[in-house]
Coordinates of C-alpha atoms in Angstrom, one line a residue:
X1252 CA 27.5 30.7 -8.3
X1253 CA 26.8 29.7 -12.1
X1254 CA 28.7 27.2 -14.3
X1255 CA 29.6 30.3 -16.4
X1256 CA 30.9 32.4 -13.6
X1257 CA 32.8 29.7 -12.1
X1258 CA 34.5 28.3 -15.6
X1259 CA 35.5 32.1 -15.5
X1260 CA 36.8 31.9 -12.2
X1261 CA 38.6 28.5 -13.3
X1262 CA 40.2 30.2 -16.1
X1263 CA 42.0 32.4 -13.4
X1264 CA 43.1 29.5 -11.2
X1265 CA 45.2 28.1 -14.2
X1266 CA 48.6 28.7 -12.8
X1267 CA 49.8 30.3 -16.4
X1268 CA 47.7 32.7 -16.2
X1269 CA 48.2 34.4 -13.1
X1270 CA 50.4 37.5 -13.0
X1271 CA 49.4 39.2 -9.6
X1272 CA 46.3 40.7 -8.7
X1273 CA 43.9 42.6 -11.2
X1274 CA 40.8 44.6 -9.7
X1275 CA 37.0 44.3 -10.6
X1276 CA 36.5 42.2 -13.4
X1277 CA 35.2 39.1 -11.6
X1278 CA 32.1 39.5 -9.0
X1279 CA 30.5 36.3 -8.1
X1280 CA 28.0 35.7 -5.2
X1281 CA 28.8 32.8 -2.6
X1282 CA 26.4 32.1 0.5
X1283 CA 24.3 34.9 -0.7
X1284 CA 27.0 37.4 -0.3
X1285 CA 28.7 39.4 -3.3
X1286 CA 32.6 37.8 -3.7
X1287 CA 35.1 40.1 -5.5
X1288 CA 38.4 38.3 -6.7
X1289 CA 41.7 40.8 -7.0
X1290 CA 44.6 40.6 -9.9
X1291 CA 46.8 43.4 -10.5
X1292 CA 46.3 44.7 -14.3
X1293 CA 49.6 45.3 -16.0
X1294 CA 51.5 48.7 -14.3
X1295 CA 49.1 48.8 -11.8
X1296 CA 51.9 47.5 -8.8
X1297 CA 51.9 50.4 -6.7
X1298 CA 51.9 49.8 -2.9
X1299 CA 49.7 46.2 -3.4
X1300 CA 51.2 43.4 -1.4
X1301 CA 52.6 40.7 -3.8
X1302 CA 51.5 37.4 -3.8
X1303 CA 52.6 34.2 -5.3
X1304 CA 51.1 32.4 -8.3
X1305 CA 51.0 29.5 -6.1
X1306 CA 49.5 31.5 -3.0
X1307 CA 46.6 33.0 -5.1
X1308 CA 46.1 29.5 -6.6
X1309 CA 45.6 27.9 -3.2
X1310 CA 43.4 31.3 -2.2
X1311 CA 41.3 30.9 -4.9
X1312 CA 41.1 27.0 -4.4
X1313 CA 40.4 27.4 -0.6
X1314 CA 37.1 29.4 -1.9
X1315 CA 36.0 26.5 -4.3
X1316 CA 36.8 23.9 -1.4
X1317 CA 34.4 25.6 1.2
X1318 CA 31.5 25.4 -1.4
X1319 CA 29.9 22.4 0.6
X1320 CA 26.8 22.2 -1.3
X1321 CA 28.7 21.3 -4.7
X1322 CA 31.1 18.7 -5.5
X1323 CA 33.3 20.9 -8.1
X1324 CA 35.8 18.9 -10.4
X1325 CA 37.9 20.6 -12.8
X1326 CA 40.7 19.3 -15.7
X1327 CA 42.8 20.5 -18.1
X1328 CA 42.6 20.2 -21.9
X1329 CA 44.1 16.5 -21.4
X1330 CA 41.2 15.9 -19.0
X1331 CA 43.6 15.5 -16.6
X1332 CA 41.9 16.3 -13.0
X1333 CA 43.3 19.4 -11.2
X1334 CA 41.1 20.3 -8.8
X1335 CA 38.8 17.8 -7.0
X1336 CA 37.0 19.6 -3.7
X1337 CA 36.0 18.3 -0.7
X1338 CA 32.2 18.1 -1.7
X1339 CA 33.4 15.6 -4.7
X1340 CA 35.6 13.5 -2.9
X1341 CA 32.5 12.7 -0.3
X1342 CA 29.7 12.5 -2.8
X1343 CA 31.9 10.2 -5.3
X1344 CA 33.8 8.1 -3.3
X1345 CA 37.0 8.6 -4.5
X1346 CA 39.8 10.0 -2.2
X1347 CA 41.1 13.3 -3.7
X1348 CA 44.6 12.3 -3.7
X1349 CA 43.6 9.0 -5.6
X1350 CA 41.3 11.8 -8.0
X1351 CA 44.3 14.5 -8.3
X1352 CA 46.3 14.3 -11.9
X1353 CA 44.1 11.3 -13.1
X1354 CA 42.8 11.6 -16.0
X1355 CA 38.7 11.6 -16.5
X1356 CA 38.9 8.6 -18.5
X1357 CA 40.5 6.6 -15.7
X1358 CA 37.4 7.4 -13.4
X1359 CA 34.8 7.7 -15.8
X1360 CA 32.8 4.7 -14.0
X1361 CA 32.8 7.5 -11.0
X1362 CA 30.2 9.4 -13.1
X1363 CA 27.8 6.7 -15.0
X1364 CA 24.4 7.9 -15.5
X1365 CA 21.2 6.2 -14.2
X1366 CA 19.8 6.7 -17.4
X1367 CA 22.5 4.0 -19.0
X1368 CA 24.6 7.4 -20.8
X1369 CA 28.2 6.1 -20.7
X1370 CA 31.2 8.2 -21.0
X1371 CA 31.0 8.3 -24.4
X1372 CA 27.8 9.5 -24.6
X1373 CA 28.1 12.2 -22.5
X1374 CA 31.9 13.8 -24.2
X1375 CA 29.7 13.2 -27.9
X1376 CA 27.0 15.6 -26.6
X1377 CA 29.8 17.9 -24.7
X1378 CA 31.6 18.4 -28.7
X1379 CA 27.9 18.8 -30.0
X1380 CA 26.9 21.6 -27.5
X1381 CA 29.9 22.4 -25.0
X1382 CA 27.6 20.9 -22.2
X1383 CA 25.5 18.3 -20.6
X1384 CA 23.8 17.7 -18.1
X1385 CA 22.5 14.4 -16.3
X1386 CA 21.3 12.7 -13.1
X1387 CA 23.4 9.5 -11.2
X1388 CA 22.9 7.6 -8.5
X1389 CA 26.3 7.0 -6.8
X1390 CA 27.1 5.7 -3.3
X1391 CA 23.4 6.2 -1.5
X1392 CA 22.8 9.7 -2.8
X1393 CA 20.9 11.3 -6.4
X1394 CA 23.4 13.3 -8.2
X1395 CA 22.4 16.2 -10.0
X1396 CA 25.7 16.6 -12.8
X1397 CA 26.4 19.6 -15.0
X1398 CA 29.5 19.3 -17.1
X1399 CA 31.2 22.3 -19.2
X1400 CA 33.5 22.7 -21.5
X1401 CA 36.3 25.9 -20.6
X1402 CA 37.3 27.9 -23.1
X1403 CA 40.4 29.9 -23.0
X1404 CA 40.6 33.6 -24.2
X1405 CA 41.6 32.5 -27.9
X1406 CA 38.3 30.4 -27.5
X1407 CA 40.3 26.9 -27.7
X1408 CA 39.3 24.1 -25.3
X1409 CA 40.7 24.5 -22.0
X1410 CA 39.6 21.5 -20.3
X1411 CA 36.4 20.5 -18.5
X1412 CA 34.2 21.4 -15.7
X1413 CA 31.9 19.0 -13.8
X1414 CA 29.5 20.2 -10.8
X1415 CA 27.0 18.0 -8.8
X1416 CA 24.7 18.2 -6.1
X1417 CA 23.5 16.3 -4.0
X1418 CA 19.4 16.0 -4.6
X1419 CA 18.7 12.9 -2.7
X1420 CA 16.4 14.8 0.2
X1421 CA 14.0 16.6 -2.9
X1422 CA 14.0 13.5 -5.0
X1423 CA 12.7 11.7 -1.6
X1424 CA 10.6 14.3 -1.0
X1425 CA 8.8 14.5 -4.5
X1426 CA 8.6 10.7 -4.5
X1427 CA 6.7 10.7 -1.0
X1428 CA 4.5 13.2 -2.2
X1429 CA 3.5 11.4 -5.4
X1430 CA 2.8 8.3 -2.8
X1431 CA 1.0 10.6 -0.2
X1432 CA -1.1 11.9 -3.3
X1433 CA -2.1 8.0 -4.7
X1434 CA -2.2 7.1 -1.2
X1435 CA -5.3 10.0 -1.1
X1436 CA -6.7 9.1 -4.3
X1437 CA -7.1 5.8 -3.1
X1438 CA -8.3 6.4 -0.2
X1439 CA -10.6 9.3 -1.2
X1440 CA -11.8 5.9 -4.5
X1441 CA -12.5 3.9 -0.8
X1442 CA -14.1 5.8 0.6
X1443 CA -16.7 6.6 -2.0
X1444 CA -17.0 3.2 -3.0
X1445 CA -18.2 2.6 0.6
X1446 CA -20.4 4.6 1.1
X1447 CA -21.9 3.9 -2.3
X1448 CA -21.6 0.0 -0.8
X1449 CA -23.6 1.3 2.5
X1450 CA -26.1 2.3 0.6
X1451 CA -27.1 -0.3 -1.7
X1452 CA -26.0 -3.2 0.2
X1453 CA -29.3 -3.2 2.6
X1454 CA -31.5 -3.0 -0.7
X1455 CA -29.3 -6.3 -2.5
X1456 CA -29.6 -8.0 0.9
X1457 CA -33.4 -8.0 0.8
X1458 CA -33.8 -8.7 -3.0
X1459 CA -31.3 -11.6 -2.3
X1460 CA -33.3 -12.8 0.5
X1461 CA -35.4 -14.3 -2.1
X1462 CA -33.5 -15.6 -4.5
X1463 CA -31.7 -18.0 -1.6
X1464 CA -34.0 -18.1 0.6
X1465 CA -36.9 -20.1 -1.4
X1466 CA -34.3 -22.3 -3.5
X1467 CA -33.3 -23.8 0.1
X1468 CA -37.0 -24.0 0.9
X1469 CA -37.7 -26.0 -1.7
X1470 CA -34.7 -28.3 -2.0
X1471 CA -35.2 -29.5 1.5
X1472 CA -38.7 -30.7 0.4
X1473 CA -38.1 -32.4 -2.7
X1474 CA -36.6 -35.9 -3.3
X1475 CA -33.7 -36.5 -3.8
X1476 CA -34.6 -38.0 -7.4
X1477 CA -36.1 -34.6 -7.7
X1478 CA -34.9 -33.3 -11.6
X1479 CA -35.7 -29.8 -10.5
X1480 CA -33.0 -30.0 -7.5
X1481 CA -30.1 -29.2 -9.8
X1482 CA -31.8 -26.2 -11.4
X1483 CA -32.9 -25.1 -7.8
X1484 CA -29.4 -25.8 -6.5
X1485 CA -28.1 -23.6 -9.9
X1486 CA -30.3 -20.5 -8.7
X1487 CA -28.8 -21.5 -5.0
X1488 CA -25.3 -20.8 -5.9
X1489 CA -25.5 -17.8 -8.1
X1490 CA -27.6 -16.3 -5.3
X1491 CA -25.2 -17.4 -2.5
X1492 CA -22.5 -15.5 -5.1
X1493 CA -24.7 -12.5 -5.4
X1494 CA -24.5 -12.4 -1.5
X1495 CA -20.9 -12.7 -1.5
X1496 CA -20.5 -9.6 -3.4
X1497 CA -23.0 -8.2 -1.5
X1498 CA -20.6 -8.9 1.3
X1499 CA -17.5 -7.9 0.5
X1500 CA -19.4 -4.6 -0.5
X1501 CA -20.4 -4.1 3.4
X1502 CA -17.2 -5.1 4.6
X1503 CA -15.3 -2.1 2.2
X1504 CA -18.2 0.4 3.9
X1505 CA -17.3 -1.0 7.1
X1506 CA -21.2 -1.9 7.5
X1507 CA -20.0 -5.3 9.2
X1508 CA -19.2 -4.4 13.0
X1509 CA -15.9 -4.3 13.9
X1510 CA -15.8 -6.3 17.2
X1511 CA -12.1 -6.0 18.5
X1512 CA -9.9 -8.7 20.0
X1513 CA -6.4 -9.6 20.6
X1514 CA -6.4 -13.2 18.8
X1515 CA -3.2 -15.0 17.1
X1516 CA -3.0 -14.7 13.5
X1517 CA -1.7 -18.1 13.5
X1518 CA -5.1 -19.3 14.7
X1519 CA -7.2 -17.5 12.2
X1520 CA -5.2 -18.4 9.7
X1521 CA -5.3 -22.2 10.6
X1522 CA -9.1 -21.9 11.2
X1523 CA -9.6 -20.0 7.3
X1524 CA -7.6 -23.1 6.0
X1525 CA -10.1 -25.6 7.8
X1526 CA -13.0 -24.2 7.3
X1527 CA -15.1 -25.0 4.8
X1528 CA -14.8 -22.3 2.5
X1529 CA -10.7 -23.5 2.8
X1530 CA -11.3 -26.6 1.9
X1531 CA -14.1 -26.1 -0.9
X1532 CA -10.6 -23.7 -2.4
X1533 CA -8.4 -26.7 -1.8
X1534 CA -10.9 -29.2 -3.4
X1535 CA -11.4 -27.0 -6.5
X1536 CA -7.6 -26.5 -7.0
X1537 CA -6.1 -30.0 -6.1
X1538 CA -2.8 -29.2 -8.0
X1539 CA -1.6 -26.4 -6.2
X1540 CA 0.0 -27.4 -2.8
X1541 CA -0.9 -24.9 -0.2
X1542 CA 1.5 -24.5 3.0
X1543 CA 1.4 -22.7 6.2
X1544 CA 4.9 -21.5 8.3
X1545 CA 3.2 -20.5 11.7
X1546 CA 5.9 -18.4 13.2
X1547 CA 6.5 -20.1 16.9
X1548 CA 5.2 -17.9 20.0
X1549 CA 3.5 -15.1 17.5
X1550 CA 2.8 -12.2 19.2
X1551 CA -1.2 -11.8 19.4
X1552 CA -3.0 -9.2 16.7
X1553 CA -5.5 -6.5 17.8
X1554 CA -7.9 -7.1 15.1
X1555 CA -11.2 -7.6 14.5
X1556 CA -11.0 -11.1 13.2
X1557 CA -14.0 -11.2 11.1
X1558 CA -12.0 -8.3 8.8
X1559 CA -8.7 -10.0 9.2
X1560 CA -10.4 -13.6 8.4
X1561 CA -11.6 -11.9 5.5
X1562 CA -8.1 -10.3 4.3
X1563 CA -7.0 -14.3 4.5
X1564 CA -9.1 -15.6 3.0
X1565 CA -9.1 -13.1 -0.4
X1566 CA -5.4 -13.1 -0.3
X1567 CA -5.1 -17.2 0.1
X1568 CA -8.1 -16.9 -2.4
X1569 CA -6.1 -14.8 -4.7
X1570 CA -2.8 -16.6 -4.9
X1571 CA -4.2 -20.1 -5.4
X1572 CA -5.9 -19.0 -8.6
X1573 CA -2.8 -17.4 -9.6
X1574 CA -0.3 -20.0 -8.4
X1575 CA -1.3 -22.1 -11.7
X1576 CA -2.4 -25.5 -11.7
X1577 CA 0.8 -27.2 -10.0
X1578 CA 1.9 -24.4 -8.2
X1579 CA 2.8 -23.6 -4.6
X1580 CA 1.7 -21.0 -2.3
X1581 CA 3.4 -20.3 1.3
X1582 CA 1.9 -18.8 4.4
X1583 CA 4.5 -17.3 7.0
X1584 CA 3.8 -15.3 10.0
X1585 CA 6.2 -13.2 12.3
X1586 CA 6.7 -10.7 14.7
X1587 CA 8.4 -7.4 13.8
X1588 CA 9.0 -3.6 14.5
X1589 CA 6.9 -1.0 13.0
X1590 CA 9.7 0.5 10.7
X1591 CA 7.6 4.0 10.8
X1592 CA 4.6 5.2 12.3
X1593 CA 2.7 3.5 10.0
X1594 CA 1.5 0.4 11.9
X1595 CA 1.0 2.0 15.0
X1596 CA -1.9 2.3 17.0
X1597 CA -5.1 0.4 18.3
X1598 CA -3.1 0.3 21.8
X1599 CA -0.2 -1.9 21.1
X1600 CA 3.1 -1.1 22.4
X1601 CA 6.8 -0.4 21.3
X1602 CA 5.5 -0.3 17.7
X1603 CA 5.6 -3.9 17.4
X1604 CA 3.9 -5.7 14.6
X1605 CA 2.5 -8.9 13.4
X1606 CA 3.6 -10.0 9.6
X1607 CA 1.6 -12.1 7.7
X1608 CA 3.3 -13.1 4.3
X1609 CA 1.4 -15.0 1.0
X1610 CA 3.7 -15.9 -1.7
X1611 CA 2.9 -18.0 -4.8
X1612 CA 4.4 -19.6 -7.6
X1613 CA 2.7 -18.1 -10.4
X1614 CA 3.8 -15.7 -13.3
X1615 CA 3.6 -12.5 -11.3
X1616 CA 2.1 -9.4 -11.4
X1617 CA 3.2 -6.9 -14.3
X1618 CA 4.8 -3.4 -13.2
X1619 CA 2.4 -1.5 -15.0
X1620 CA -0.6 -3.3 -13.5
X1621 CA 0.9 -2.9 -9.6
X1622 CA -0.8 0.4 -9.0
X1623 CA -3.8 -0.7 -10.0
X1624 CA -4.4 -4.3 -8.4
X1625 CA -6.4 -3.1 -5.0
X1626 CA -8.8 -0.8 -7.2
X1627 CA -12.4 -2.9 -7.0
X1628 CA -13.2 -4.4 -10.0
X1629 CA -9.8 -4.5 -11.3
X1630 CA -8.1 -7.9 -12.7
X1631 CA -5.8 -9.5 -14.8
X1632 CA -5.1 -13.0 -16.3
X1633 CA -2.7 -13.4 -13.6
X1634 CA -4.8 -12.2 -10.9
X1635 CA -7.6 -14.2 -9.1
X1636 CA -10.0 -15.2 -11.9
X1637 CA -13.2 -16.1 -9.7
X1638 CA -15.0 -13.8 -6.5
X1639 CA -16.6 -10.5 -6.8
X1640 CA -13.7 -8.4 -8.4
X1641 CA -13.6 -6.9 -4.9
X1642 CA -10.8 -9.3 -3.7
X1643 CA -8.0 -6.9 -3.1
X1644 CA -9.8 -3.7 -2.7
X1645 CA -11.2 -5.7 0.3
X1646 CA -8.1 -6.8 1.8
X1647 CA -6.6 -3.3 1.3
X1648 CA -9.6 -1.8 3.5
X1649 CA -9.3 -4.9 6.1
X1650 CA -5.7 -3.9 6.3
X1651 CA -5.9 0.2 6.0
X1652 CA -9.0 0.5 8.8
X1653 CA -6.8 -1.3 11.0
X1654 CA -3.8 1.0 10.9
X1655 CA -1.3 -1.5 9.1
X1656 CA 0.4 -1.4 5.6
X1657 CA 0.5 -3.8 2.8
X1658 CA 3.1 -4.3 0.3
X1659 CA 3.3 -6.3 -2.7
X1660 CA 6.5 -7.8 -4.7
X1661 CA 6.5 -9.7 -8.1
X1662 CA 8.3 -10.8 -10.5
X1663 CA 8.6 -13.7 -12.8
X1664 CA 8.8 -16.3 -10.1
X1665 CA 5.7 -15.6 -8.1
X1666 CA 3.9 -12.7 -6.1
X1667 CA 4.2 -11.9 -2.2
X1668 CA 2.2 -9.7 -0.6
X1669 CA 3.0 -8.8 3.2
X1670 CA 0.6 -7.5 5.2
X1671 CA 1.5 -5.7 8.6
X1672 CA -0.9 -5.0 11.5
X1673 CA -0.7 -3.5 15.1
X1674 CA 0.5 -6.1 17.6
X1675 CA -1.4 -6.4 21.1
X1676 CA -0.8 -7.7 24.3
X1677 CA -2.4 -10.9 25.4
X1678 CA -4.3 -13.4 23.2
X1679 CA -8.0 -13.3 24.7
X1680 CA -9.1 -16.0 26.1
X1681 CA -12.1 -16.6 23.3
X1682 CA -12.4 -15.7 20.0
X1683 CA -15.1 -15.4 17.9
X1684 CA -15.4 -18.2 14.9
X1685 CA -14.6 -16.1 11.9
X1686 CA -14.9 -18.5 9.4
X1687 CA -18.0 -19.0 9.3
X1688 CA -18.1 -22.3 9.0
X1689 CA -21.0 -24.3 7.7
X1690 CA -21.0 -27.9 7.8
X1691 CA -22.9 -29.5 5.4
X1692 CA -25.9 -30.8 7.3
X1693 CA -29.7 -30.5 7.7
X1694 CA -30.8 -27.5 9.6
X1695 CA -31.4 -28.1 13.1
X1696 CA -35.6 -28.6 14.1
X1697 CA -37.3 -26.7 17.3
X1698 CA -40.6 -25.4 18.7
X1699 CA -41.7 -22.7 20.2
X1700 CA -42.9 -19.6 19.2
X1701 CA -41.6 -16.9 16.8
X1702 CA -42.3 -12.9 16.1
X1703 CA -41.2 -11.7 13.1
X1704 CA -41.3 -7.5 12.8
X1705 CA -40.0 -6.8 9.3
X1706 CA -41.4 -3.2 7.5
X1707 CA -40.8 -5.8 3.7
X1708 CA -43.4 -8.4 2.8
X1709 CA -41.3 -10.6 1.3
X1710 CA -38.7 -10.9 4.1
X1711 CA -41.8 -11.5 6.7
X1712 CA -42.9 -14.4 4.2
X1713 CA -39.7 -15.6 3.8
X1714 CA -39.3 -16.0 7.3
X1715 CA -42.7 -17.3 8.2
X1716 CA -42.5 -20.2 5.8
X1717 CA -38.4 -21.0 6.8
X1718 CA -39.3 -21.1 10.6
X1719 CA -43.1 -22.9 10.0
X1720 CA -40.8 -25.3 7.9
X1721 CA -38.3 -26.2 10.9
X1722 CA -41.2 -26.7 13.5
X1723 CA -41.5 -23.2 14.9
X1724 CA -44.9 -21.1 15.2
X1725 CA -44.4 -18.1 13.4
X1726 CA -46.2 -14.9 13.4
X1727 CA -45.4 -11.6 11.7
X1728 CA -46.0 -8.1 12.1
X1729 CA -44.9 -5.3 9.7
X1730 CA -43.9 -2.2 12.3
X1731 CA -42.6 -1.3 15.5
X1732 CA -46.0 -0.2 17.1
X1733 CA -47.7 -3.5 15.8
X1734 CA -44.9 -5.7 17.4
X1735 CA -45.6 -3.8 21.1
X1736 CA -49.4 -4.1 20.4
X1737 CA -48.9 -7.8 19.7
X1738 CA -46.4 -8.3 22.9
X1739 CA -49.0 -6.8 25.1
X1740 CA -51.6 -9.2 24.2
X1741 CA -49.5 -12.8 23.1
X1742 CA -46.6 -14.1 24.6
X1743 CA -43.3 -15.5 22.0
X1744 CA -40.1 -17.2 23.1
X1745 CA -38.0 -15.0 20.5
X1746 CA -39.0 -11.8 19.2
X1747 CA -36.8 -11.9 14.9
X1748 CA -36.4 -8.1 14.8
X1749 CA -35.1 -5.9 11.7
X1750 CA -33.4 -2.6 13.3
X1751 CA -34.3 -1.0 10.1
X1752 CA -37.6 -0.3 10.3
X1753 CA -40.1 2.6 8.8
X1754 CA -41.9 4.4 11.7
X1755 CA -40.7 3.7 15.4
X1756 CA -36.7 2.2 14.5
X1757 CA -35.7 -0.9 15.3
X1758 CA -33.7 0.0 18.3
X1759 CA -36.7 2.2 19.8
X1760 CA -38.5 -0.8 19.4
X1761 CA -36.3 -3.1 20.9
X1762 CA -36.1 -0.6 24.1
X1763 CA -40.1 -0.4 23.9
X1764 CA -40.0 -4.5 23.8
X1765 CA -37.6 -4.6 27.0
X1766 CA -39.7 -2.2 28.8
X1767 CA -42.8 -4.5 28.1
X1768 CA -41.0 -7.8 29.3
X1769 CA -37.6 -7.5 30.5
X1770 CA -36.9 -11.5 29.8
X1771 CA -37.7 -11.5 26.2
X1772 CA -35.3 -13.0 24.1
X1773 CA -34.5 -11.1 20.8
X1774 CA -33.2 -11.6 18.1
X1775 CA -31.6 -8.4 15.9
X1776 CA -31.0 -8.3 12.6
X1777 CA -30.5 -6.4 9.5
X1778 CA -29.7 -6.2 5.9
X1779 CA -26.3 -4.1 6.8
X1780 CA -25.0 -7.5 8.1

C-alpha cells in the first residue's frame, strides 16, 4: 500500500465525506492481495444494504489497524490526531487513547529525528514539498518515517499523514555485514602479512645473527675502560631491536609454536610485570603508575602463553607510552560468559571466558583512527611511540588465533581495550616461563664437546667462536650427510642442529642421528624461532 493510495483512502475515512457506498474507484493491494473499497455513487441505492457513516468509518479503520507492519498516524487540517493504529502506539510509545485528538505539536518529541531535524524542520520541508521523509531511533527500534500532506478534492490541506516502519532487523543486518566484511579484510591483510612474515623472517634471523651475535663477542672481551664498548653496545641494541621486529613478524605468521596450556592469566600477567622487559618499561617511564586488579579465583586460560605473554606485554607496552608522563594505567582480570559464539572453542565449557582489561589515562584514541589502530605499521601521536609498529596487529593475531575478541573504547579520558579468550578447566601444574626473562649476568661457562650442522657460514662461525669462547670444543659441519659421516667416526655431548637445512632436512637428519646413537643429546634450532 503506497502513501498516495492510502492518503486517498484517508480522504474517504473523513466522516464528512461519507455518504454510503460508491463502487470501483479505489483498488489498493494489502498482504499481497488486491482490496476493493465500496461507496454508493449518488442514485445508485437500489437493493445495497445501508451502512452508517460511523460503521464504514470503523470498517475502514479496522483495515488500517490490521496493517502490522506500519505504524499509520493520521490528523486533520489542525494536526489534530484522528487515527493512531496499533502498529504506532507499539512502535512510539505512546498509548492511543493518550495519542487520540492531540494535537501533533503536543507529541512532536514522539517523532525527533536521529539526524537532529526538529519539528520545525520537518513541517518547513512538508510546505516546501508536501513531504518528508526521515529516519529515528525511538524506544529500541530504527524507524523508517514518511510524512504526507492530504489534500482534499478542492486541493486545500487536509491534514497530515505519517507512516513508519520498523527497520531495526535490516539496519542490524547491513551493520553486521559491513563488520563481517572489515572483519575479512582484516583478516584476509593478516593473513598476507604472515605469510609474507614466514617468509622473510628466517632470512632477517640469519643476517641478524651477526649483527648481535659478534657485538656480545666482543664486549665480553674488552675492558671495561674499553671506549669502543659503547659503540659495540650501540650496534647491540639496534640489532636486539631488529630482532624484535623480526619477532613480532614470526609471531603474526604463527612461525612461533603454539604450545597449549591451561595457565592463569593472573600469573602471566604478574610474571610480564616482573620480568625484565617489565621492569626495563617501568624504569624508562617512572611517571606513569602502573597497577594490576587480579580478579580473585580466575578461572584458568587455554592459551599458549608465549602468544598471550606477548598480547600483554604490547598492550601494557602500548598504554604506558600513551598514558603520558604522569598518567595511570589499570590491569583487571575476570571471569565471564561468552555473550555469542565468538569466544568459544579450544575445549572450554559453558562458553565461559577469561577478561583481561588495560585502561589508561592518556588523551584517547580518535574515532577516525579506531578502525585502523591493529593494521601493522599503523600509529598515531597518541598511540605507542616506540616497538616495531607491529604492536597491535600482534595482539590482534595473539587474540584472533585463539578464538577470542577484542574490543577497544576511548575517549577523552583514556583508552581500554578488553580482550576475551576461551576459558579452560584446570590450571596445569607447570607452565612454561614466557617472559623470557634475562637477568643481567655473565653467560654461564662449560666443557664438553659441541657439533654444529648449519647449511650458512656465518651462522657455523658464529657459533664456533661463541661456544670456543664459553669453554666448549666446537666443531662444525655444513649438511646433513657430513654431520652422520662425522657422528660415525667422533663422539659429541650435544649435536647444535638447524632443521632448515639444503640437502637431507633437518628432521631427516635428526632421525638419521638417533638411528646412529640413540643417547645423543640434540639440540634443534632454527631461524623460524
Amino acid at each position: 500500500m503506497t502513501a498516495h493510495h492510502l492518503g486517498t483512502l484517508l480522504r474517504h475515512l473523513r466522516p464528512e465525506t461519507f455518504s454510503g457506498l460508491f463502487l470501483l474507484p479505489l483498488r489498493i493491494g494489502f498482504r499481497g492481495r488486491p482490496l476493493r473499497l465500496f461507496r454508493r455513487r449518488p442514485g445508485q441505492g437500489g437493493s445495497r444494504k445501508k451502512i452508517t457513516r460511523r460503521n464504514h468509518r470503523l470498517y475502514l479503520e479496522s483495515i488500517l489497524e490490521s496493517s502490522t507492519n506500519t505504524a499509520i498516524v493520521a490528523t486533520d487540517q489542525d494536526l489534530r490526531i484522528w487515527l493512531f493504529n496499533g502498529e504506532a502506539e507499539r512502535l512510539l510509545g505512546l498509548p492511543r487513547q493518550e495519542a487520540l485528538d492531540r494535537s501533533l505539536v503536543d507529541i512532536h518529541d514522539r517523532f525527533a529525528s536521529r539526524r537532529g531535524r526538529d519539528f520545525r524542520q520537518v513541517m518547513d520541508e512538508l510546505r516546501n514539498r508536501g513531504r518528508c521523509h526521515f529516519e529515528m531511533w525511538r524506544n529500541g527500534h530504527f524507524l523508517d518515517v514518511q510524512i504526507s500532506s492530504l489534500r482534499d478534492s478542492d486541493q486545500d490541506f487536509a491534514g497530515l499523514l505519517l507512516m513508519g516502519r520498523d527497520v531495526t532487523s535490516l539496519k542490524r543486518a547491513e551493520e553486521e555485514k559491513k563488520r563481517s566484511l572489515l572483519r575479512l579484510q582484516r583478516a584476509e591483510k593478516m593473513e598476507a602479512i604472515g605469510l609474507l612474515a614466514g617468509g622473510v623472517a628466517h632470512d632477517l634471523n640469519n643476517i641478524l645473527s651477526g649483527v648481535i651475535n659478534y657485538p656480545e663477542l666482543l664486549l665480553a672481551t674488552l675492558p671495561p675502560d674499553s671506549e669502543y664498548r659503547q659503540p659495540l653496545q650501540s650496534i647491540l641494541d639496534a640489532g636486539q631491536r631488529a630482532a624484535a621486529v623480526v619477532n613480532d613478524l614470526l609471531t603474526m605468521s604463527r612461525g612461533v609454536a603454539m604450545a597449549w596450556q591451561s595457565v592463569s592469566l593472573n600469573d602471566l600477567v604478574r610474571d610480564y610485570l616482573q620480568s625484565l622487559e617489565g621492569r626495563q618499561l617501568a624504569s624508562r617511564h617512572p611517571g606513569v603508575r602502573i597497577r594490576f586488579h587480579p580478579a580473585p579465583s580466575l578461572c584458568p586460560c587455554r592459551c599458549s602463553p608465549i602468544h598471550i605473554t606477548k598480547m600483554i606485554m604490547n598492550l601494557v607496552t602500548n598504554a604506558v607510552e600513551a598514558a603520558g608522563e604522569q598518567g595511570e594505567v589499570h590491569i583487571s582480570t575476570a571471569c565471564g560468559a561468552a555473550a555469542d559464539n565468538t569466544a568459544r572453542g579450544n575445549g572450554h565449557a559453558g562458553g565461559d571466558v577469561v577478561v583481561l582489561e588495560v585502561r589508561d589515562t592518556g588523551p584517547g584514541i580518535p574515532a577516525e583512527h579506531r578502525d585502523k589502530i591493529f593494521e601493522p605499521f599503523y600509529s598515531t601521536k597518541v598511540l605507542g611511540r616506540s616497538g616495531s609498529g607491529l604492536g597491535l596487529a600482534v595482539v590482534w593475531n595473539a587474540v584472533h588465533s585463539h578464538d577470542g575478541n577484542i574490543e577497544v573504547g576511548s575517549d577523552s579520558r583514556g583508552t581500554v581495550f578488553t580482550v576475551r579468550l576461551p576459558a579452560g578447566k584446570e590450571a596445569d601444574d607447570t607452565r612454561q616461563d614466557a617472559t623470557g626473562d634475562r637477568a643481567e649476568s655473565p653467560l654461564p661457562r662449560g666443557t664438553g664437546s659441541v657439533l654444529v650442522v648449519d647449511d650458512d657460514a656465518m651462522q657455523r662461525e658464529i657459533s664456533r667462536q661463541m661456544l670456543t669462547h664459553l669453554g666448549y670444543s666446537a666443531y662444525t659441519v655444513s649438511s646433513g650427510e657430513e654431520a652422520l659421516t662425522y657422528l660415525q667416526h667422533h663422539r659429541v655431548e650435544v649435536v647444535l642442529l638447524d632443521m632448515v637445512l639444503g640437502g637431507m632436512s633437518g628432521y631427516e637428519t635428526f632421525r638419521q642421528i638417533i638411528g646412529l646413537h640413540p643417547e645423543q643429546y640434540v639440540l634443534l634450532a632454527s631461524g623460524y624461532s
